[in-house]
Coordinates of C-alpha atoms in Angstrom, one line a residue:
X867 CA 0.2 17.9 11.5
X868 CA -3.2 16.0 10.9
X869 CA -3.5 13.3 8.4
X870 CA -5.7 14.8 6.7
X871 CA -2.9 17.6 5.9
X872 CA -0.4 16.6 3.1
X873 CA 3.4 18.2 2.5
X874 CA 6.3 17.7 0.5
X875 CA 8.1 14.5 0.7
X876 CA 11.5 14.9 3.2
X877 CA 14.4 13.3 4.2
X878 CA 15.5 11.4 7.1
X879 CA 14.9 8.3 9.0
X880 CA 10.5 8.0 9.3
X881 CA 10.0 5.1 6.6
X882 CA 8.0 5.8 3.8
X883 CA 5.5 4.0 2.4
X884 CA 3.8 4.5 -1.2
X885 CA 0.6 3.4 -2.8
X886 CA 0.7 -0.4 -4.8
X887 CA -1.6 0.3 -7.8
X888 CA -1.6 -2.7 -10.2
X889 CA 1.3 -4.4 -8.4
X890 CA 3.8 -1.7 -8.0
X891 CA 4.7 0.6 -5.5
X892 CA 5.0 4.5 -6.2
X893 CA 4.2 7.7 -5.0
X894 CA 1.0 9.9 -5.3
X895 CA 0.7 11.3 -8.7
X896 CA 0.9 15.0 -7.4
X897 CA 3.8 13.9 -5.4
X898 CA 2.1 14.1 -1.6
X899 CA 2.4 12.5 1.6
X900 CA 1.5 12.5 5.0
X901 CA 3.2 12.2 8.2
X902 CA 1.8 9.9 10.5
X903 CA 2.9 10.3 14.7
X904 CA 2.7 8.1 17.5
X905 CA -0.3 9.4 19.7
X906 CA 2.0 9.8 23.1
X907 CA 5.4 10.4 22.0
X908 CA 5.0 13.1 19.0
X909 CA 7.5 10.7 17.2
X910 CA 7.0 10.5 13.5
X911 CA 5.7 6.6 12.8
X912 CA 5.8 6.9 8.9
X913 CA 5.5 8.9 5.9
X914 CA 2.6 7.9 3.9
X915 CA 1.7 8.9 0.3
X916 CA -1.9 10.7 0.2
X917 CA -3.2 9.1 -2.6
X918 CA -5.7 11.6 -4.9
X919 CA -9.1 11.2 -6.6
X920 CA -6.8 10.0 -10.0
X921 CA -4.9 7.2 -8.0
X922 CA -7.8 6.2 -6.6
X923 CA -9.7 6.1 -10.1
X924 CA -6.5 4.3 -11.5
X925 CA -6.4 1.6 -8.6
X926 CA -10.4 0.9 -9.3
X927 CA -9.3 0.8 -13.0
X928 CA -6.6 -1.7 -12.7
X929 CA -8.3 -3.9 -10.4
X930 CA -11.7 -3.9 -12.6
X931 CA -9.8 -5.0 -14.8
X932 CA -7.8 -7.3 -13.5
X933 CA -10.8 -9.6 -11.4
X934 CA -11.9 -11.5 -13.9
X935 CA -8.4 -13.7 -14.4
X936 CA -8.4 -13.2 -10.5
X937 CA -11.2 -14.7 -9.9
X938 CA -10.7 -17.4 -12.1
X939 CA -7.5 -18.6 -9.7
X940 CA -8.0 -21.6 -8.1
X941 CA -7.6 -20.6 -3.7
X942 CA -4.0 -22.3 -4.4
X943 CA -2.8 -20.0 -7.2
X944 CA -3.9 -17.4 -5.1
X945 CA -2.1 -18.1 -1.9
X946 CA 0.6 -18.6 -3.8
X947 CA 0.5 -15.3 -5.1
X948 CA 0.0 -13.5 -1.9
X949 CA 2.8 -15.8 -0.4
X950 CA 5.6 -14.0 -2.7
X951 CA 4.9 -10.6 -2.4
X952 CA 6.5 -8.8 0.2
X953 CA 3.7 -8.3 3.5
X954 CA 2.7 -5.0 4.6
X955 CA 1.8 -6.4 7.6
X956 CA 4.0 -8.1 9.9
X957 CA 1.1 -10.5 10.8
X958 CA 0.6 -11.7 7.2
X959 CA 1.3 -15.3 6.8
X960 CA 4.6 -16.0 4.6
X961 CA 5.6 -19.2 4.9
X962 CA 3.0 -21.7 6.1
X963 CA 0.1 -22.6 3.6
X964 CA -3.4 -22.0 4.6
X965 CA -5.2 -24.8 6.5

């Protein structure tokens, strides 16, 4: 299955991972994902919700609205922020304070 092909949402062990739009995690509003698979293998990686035109719109929405107070954050406030929320990346900094 391509990316760019979206089915139902299944069971089992590939981790899924849904959109954050204004801070919290969900799926897509029509309920799709995608399956993502390692290149070599064929083994499913992850199931990934396929966000549409409307979760897109709302995640524009929510952060339009939400960079003025943003950007009003001193650079501490905001590494504090970013420091609590759980990483999707494994190489995000977590613990140490920027230098």
């Amino acid at each position: 299955m391509s990316a760019t092909e979206a089915e139902a949402p299944t069971s089992g062990t590939v981790r899924t991972s849904d959109l954050l739009i204004a801070g919290e995690h969900g799926a897509a509003r029509d309920g799709r994902y995608f399956r993502t698979t390692e290149a070599l293998t064929g083994e499913p990686i992850a199931r990934v919700a396929a966000a549409s035109v409307e979760d897109v719109n709302l995640a524009l929405e929510t952060t339009a609205a939400a960079l003025p107070q943003w950007s009003g954050l001193p650079p501490a406030a905001r590494w504090s922020f970013w420091n609590v929320r759980p990483s999707c990346s494994a190489s995000a900094p977590t613990t140490s304070s920027p230098q």
